[in-house]
Tab-separated table of C-alpha atoms in Angstrom:
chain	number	residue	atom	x	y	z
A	1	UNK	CA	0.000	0.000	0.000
A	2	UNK	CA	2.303	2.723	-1.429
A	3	UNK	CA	-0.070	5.617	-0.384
A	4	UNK	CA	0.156	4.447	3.477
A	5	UNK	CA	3.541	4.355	3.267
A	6	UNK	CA	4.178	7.285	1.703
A	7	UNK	CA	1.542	9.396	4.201
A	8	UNK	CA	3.377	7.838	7.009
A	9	UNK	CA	7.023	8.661	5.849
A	10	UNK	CA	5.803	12.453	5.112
A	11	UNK	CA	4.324	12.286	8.712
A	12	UNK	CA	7.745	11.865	10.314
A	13	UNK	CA	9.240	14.405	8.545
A	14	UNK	CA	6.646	16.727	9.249
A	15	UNK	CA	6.963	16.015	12.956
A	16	UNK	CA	10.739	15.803	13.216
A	17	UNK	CA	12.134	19.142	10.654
A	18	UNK	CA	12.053	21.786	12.788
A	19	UNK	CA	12.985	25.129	11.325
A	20	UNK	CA	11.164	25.566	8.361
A	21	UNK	CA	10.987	24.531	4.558
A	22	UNK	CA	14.162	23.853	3.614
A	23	UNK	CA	14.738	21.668	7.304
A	24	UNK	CA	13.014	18.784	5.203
A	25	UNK	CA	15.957	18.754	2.550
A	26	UNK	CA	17.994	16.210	4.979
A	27	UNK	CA	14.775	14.306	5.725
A	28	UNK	CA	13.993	14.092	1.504
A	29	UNK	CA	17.505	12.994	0.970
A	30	UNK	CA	16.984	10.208	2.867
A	31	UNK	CA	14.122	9.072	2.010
A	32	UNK	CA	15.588	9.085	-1.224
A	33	UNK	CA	18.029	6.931	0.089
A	34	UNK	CA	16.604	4.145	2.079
A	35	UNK	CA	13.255	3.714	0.253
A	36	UNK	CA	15.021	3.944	-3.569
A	37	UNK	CA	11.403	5.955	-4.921
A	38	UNK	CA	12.958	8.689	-6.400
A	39	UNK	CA	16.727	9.333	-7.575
A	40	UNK	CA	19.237	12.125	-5.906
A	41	UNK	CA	18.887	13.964	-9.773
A	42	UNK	CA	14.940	14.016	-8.885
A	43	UNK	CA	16.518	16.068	-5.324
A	44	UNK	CA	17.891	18.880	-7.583
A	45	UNK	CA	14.949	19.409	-10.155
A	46	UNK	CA	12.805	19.441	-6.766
A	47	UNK	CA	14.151	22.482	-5.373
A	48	UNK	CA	14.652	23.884	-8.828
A	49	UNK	CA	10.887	23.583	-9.241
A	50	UNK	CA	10.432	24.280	-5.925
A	51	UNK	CA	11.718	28.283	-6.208
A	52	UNK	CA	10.926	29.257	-9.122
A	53	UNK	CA	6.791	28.369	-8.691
A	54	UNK	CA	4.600	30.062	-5.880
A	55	UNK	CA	3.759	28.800	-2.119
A	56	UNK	CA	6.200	27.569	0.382
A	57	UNK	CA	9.453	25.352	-0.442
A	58	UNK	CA	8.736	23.024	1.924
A	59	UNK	CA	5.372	22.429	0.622
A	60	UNK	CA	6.561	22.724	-3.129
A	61	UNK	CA	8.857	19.992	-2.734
A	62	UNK	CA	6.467	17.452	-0.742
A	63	UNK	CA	4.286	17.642	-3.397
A	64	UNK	CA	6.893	17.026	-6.256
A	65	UNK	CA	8.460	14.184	-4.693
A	66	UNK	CA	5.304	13.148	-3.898
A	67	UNK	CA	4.005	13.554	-7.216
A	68	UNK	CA	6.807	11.425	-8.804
A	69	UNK	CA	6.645	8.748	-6.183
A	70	UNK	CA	3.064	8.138	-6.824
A	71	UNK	CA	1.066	10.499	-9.171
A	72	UNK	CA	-2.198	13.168	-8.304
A	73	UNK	CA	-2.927	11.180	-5.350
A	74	UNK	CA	0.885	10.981	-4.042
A	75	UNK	CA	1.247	14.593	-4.490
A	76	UNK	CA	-1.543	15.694	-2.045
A	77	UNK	CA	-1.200	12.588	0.455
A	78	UNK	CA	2.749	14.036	0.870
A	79	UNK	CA	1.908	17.194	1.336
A	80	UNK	CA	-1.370	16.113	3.817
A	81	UNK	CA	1.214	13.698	5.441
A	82	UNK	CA	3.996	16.973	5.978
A	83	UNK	CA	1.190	18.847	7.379
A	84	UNK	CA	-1.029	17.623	9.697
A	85	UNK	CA	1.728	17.269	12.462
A	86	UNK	CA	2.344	21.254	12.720
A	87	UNK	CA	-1.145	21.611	12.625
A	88	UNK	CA	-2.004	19.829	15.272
A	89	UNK	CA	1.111	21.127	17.058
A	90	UNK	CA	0.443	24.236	16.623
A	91	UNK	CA	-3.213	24.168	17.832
A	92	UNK	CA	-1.774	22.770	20.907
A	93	UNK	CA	0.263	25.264	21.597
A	94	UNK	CA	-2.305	27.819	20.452
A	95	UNK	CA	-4.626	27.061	23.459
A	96	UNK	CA	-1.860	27.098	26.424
A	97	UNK	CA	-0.865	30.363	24.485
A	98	UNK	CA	-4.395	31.240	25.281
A	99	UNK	CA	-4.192	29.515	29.311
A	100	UNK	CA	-0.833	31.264	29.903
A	101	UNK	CA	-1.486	34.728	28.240
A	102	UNK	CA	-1.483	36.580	31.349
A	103	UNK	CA	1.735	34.890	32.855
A	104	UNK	CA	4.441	37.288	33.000
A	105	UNK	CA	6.684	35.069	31.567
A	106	UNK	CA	5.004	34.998	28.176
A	107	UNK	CA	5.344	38.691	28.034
A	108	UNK	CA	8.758	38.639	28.708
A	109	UNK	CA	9.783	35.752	26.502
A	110	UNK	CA	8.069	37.745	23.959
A	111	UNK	CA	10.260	40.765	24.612
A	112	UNK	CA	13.541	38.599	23.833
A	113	UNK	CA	12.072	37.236	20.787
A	114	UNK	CA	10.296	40.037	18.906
A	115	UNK	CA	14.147	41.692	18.232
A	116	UNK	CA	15.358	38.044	17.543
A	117	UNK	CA	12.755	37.505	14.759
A	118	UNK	CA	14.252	41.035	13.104
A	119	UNK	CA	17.375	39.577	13.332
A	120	UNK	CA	16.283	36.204	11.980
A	121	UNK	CA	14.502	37.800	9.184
A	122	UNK	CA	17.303	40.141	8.203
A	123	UNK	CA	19.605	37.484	7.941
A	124	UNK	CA	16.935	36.022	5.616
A	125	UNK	CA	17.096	38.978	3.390
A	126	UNK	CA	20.689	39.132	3.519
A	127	UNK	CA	20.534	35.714	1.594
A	128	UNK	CA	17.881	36.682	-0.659
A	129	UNK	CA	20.036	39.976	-1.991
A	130	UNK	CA	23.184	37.558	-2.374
A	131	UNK	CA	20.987	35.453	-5.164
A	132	UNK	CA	18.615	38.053	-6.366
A	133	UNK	CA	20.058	41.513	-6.354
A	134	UNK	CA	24.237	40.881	-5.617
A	135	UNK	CA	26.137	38.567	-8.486
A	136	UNK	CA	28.041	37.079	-5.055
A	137	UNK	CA	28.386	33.810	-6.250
A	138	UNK	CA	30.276	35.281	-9.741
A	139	UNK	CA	32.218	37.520	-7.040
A	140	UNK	CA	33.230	34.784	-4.917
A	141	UNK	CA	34.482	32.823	-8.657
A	142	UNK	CA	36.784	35.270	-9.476
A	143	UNK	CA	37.219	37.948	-6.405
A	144	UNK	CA	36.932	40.887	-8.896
A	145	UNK	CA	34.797	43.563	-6.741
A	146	UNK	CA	33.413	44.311	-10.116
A	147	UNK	CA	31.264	41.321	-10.469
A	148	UNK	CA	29.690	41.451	-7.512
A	149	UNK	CA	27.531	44.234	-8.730
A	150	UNK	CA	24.687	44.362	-11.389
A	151	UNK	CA	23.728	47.804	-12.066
A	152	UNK	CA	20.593	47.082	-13.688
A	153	UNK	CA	19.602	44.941	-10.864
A	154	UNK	CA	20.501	47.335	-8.039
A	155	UNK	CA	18.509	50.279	-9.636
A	156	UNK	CA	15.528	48.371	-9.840
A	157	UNK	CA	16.084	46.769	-6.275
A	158	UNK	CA	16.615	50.657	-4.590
A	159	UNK	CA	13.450	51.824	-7.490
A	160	UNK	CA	11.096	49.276	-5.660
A	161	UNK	CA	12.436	49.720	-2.186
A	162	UNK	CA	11.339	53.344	-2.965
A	163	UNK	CA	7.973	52.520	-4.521
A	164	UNK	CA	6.884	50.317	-1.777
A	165	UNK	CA	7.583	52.679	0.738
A	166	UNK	CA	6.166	55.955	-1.129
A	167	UNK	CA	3.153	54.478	-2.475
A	168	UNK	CA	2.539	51.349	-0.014
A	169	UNK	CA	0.621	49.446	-2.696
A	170	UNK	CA	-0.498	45.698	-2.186
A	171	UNK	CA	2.778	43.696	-2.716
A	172	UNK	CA	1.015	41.864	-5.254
A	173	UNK	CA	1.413	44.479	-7.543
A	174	UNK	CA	5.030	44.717	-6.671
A	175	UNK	CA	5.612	40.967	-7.838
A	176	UNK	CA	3.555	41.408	-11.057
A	177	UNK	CA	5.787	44.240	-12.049
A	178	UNK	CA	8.749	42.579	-10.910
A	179	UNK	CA	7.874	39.740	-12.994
A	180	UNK	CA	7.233	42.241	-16.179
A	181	UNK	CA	10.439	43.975	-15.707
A	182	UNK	CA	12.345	40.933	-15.757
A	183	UNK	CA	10.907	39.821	-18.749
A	184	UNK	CA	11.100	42.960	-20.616
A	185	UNK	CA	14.919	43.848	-19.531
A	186	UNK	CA	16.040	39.896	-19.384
A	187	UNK	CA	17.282	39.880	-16.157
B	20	UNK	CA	-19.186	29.432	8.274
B	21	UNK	CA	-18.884	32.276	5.892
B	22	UNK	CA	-15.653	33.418	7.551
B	23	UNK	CA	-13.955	29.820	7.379
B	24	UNK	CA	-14.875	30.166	3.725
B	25	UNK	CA	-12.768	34.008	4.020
B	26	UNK	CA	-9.920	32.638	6.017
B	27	UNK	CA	-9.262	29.535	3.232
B	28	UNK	CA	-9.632	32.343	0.580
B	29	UNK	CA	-7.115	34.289	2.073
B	30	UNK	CA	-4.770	31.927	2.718
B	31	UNK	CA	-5.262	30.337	-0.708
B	32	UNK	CA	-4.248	33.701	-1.885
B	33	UNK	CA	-1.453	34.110	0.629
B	34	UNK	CA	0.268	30.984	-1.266
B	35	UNK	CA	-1.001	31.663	-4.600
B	36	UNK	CA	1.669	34.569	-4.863
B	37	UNK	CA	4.374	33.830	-2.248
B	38	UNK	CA	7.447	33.230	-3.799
B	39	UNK	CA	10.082	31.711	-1.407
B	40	UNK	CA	9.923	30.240	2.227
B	41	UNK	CA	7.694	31.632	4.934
B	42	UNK	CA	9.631	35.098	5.381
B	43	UNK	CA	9.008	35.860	1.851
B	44	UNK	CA	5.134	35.393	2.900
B	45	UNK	CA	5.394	38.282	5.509
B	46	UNK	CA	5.171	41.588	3.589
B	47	UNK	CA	1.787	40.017	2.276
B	48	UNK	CA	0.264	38.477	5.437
B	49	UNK	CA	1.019	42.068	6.890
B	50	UNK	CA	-0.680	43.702	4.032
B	51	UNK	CA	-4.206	41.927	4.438
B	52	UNK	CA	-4.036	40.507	8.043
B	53	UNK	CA	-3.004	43.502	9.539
B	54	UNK	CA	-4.054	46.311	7.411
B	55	UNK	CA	-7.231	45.072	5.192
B	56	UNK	CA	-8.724	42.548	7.008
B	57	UNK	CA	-7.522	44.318	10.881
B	58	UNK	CA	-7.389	40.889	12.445
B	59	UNK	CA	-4.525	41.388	14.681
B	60	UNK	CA	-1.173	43.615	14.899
B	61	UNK	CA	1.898	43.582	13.925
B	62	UNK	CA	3.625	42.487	16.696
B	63	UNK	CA	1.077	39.424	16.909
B	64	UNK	CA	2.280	38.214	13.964
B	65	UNK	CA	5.906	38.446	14.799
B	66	UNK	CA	5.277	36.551	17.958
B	67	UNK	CA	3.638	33.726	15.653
B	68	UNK	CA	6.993	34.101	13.335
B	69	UNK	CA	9.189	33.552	16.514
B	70	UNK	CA	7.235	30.629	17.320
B	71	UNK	CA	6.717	28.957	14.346
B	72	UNK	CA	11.070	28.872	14.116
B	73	UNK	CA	10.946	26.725	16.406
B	74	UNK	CA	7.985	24.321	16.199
B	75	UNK	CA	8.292	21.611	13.444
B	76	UNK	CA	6.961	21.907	9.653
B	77	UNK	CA	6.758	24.523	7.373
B	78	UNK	CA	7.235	28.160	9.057
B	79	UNK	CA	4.483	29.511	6.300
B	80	UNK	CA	2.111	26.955	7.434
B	81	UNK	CA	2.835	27.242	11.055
B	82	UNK	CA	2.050	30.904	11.022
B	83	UNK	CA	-0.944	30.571	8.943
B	84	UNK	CA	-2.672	28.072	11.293
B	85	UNK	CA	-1.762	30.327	14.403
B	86	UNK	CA	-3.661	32.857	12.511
B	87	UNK	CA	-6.558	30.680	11.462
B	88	UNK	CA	-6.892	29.275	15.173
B	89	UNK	CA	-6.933	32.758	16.720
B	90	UNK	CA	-9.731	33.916	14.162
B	91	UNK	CA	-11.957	29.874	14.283
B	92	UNK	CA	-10.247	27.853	16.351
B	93	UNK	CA	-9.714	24.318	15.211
B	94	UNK	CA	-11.612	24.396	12.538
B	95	UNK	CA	-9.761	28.004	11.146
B	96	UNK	CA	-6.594	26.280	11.546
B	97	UNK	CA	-7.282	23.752	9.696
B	98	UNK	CA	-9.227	26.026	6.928
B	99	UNK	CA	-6.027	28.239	6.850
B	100	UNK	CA	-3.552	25.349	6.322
B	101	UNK	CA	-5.867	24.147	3.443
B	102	UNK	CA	-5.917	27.704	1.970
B	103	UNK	CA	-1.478	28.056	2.268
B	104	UNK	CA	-1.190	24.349	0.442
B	105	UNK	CA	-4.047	24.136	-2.271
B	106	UNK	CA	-2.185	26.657	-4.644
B	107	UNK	CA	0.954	24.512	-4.592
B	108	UNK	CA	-0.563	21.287	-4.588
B	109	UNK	CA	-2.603	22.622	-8.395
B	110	UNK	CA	0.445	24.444	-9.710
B	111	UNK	CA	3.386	21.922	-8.866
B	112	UNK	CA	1.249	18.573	-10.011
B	113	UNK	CA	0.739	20.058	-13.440
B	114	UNK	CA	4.196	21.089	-13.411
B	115	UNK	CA	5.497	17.630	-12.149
B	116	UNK	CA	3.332	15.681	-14.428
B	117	UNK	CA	3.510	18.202	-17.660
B	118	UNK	CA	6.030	20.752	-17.841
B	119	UNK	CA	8.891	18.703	-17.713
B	120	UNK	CA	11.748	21.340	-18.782
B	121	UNK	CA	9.995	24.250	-16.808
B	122	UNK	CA	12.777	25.482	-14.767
B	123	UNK	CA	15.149	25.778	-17.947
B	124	UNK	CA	12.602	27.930	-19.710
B	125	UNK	CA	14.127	31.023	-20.452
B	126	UNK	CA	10.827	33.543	-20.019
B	127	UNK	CA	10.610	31.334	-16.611
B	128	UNK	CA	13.824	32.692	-15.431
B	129	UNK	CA	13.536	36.010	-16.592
B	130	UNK	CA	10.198	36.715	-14.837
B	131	UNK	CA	11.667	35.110	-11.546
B	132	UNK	CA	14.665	36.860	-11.907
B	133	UNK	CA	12.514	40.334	-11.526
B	134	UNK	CA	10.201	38.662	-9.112
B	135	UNK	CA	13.155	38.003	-6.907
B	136	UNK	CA	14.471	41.518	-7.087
B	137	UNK	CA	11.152	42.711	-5.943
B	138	UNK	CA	10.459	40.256	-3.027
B	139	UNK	CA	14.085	41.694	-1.732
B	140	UNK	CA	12.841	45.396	-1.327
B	141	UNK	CA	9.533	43.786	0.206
B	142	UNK	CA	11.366	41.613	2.723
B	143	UNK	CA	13.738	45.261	3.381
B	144	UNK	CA	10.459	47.296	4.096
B	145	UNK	CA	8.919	44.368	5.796
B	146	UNK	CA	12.469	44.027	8.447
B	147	UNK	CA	12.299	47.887	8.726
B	148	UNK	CA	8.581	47.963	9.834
B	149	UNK	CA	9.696	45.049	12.313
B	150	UNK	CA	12.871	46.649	13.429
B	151	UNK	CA	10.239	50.133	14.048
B	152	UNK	CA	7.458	47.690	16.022
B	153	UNK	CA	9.443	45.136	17.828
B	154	UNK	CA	13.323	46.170	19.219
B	155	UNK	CA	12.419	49.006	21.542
B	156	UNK	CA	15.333	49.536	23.535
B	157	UNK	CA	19.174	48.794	23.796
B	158	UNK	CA	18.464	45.075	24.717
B	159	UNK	CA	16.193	44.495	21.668
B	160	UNK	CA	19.544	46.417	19.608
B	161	UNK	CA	21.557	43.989	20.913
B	162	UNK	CA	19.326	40.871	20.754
B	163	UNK	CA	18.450	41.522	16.699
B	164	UNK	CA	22.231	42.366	15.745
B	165	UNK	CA	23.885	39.733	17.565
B	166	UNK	CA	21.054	37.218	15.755
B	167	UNK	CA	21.908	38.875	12.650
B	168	UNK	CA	25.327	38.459	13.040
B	169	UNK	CA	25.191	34.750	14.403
B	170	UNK	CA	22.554	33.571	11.401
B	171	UNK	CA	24.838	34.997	8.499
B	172	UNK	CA	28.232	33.709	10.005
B	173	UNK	CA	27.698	30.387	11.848
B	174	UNK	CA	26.047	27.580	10.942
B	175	UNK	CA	24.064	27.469	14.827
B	176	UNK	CA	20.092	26.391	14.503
B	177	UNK	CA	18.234	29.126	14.341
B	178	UNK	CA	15.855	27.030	17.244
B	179	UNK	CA	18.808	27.590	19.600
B	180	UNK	CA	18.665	31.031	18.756
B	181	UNK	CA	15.113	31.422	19.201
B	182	UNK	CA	14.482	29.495	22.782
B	183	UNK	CA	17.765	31.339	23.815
B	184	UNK	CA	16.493	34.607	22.746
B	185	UNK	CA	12.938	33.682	24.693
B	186	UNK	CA	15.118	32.902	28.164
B	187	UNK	CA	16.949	35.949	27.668
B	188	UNK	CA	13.686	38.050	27.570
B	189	UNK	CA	12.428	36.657	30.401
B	190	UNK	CA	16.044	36.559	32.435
B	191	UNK	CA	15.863	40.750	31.778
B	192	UNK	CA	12.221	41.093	32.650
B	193	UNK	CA	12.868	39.460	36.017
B	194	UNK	CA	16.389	41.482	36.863
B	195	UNK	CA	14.063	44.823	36.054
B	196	UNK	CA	11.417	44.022	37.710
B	197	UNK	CA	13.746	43.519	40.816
B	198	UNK	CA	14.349	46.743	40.814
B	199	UNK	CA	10.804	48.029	40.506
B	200	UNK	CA	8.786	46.553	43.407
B	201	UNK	CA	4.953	46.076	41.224
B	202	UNK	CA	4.793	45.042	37.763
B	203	UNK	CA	2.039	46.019	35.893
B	204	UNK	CA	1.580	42.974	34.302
B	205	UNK	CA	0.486	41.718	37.187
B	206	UNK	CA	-1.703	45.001	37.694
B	207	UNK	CA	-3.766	43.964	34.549
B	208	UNK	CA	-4.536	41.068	35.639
């Protein structure tokens, strides 16, 4: 029964990667590995697919291995499978969130991790720019400063920055012209 | 009923156009959770951020079910979860099953090329609206730097980080409050 199988291996790794999408890479790997139902090349294509199509890596690439392990059905029993656990998790935790809200200790917990999420999330964006906006892995290739910049790329990085933050459209919008400009000067 | 129905729509939305992991999400969950739809603030949402980090699964669908559960309970959880996974489930099945060569398609990588550039100066404003809302004083400085500075260097888990980060909040609430006899938490109560 391939489809039990496969909803019970997508369980586990939705109960044991902590840490976000790309925390299940490890888990996929071996999978790969000690089952045999998809090759290492299928790893690659995943997260390939994975970024360049909307909705969240993690989910992306349950579905794709999913889909190649055992079709329509395989695709959405993976992704069910990765689920469920957080969900239920996180319902848990939602209601002693709820019991505890008025413990000091919440509050002050909080207080340490509100700045800690900035951090987290800057760091995030640090690796974005290195892929999207900075050449750095052409820099690190041939250590000419040079490289590491793309004009075209940096105006239209510091044009947005300024759009969003004049104009404060949906980012929807953003995206959609993001997606035309790259098109239209081959980026 | 009718707002399961809007909380699934959402969501459905929410991963219909997010490109990248759950931080890419943010700028938009801000945008119609906090502003349209005025179901919570700001700093709600980062707390749900700071959880999800460390709780297992996907940090996108981890914040959308603390979000669903706060509006409907179980049953908005599970409605928002839905909503963040149908989008990918349609697109990436066709793709798995049809488009074979998709990611070498030139107009492919062109368009994400600009989408990427874009979702950079969203997750900028989105960090600088954070950095405005959430590190208040010299110990939240300190706290989001030394993060910073930890994530882009070493290789540490960012869940270290995180319950760290929580016992250190707690560790400087408790030395203040020392000094002040009352806290007004407890006041509220």
């Amino acid at each position: 029964m391939i489809y039990l199988k496969l909803f019970w291996e997508f369980l586990k790794i939705g109960l044991f990667a902590v840490g976000g999408g790309m925390a299940t890479l490890p888990f996929l790997q071996r999978l790969s590995v000690q089952t045999g139902w998809f090759s290492q090349d299928l790893i690659t294509d995943m997260i390939a697919v994975s970024e360049s199509t909307p909705g969240p890596i993690g989910i992306n690439m349950a579905t794709y291995v999913g889909c190649n392990i055992a079709g329509i059905p395989g695709g959405i029993i993976a992704t069910i499978g990765e689920v469920l656990p957080s969900v239920i998790i996180v319902i848990i935790v939602s209601k002693s969130l709820e019991r505890f809200r008025n413990s000091p200790y919440v509050g002050s917990a909080f207080y340490g991790l509100r700045p800690a999420v900035t951090g987290l999330i800057a760091a995030a964006l640090i690796g974005v720019l290195k892929v999207a906006v900075f050449n750095f892995a052409a820099f690190q290739a041939s250590g000419a400063l040079p490289d590491l910049f793309d004009l075209v790329k940096l105006a239209l990085f510091a044009a947005f920055f300024v759009l969003i933050r004049k104009f404060k459209k949906h980012p929807i919008v953003y995206i959609a012209a993001g997606a035309v400009l790259g098109l239209v000067l081959q980026l | 009923m009718s707002e399961l129905i809007t909380i699934f729509l959402l969501f459905f939305k929410m991963g219909a156009v997010t490109f990248g992991g759950g931080y890419a999400m943010l700028p938009i969950l801000r945008r119609e959770i906090v502003e349209n739809h005025r179901w919570m603030d700001e700093e709600t949402i980062m707390d749900y951020y700071a959880l999800s980090q460390g709780l297992p699964g996907i940090i996108a669908v981890n914040v959308s079910v603390f979000i669903g559960y706060k509006r409907k309970k179980a049953p908005g959880a599970f409605a928002a979860a839905l909503g963040v996974v149908s989008p990918s489930i349609i697109i990436i099945t066709v793709i798995a099953l049809f488009l074979a060569n998709f990611k070498d398609n030139l107009y492919v990588r062109h368009a994400l090329a600009g989408i990427s550039v874009c979702v950079a100066a969203l997750i900028l404003d989105a960090v600088l609206s954070m950095w405005k809302k959430g590190v208040k004083d010299k110990f939240g400085i300190a706290i989001c730097l030394v993060i910073l500075a930890l994530s882009v260097f070493t290789d540490i888990s960012p869940i270290l980080l995180v319950v760290a980060c929580a016992l250190l909040g707690i560790g400087k609430k408790s030395l203040d409050s020392k000094g002040s006899s009352g806290s007004g938490k407890e006041a509220a109560k």
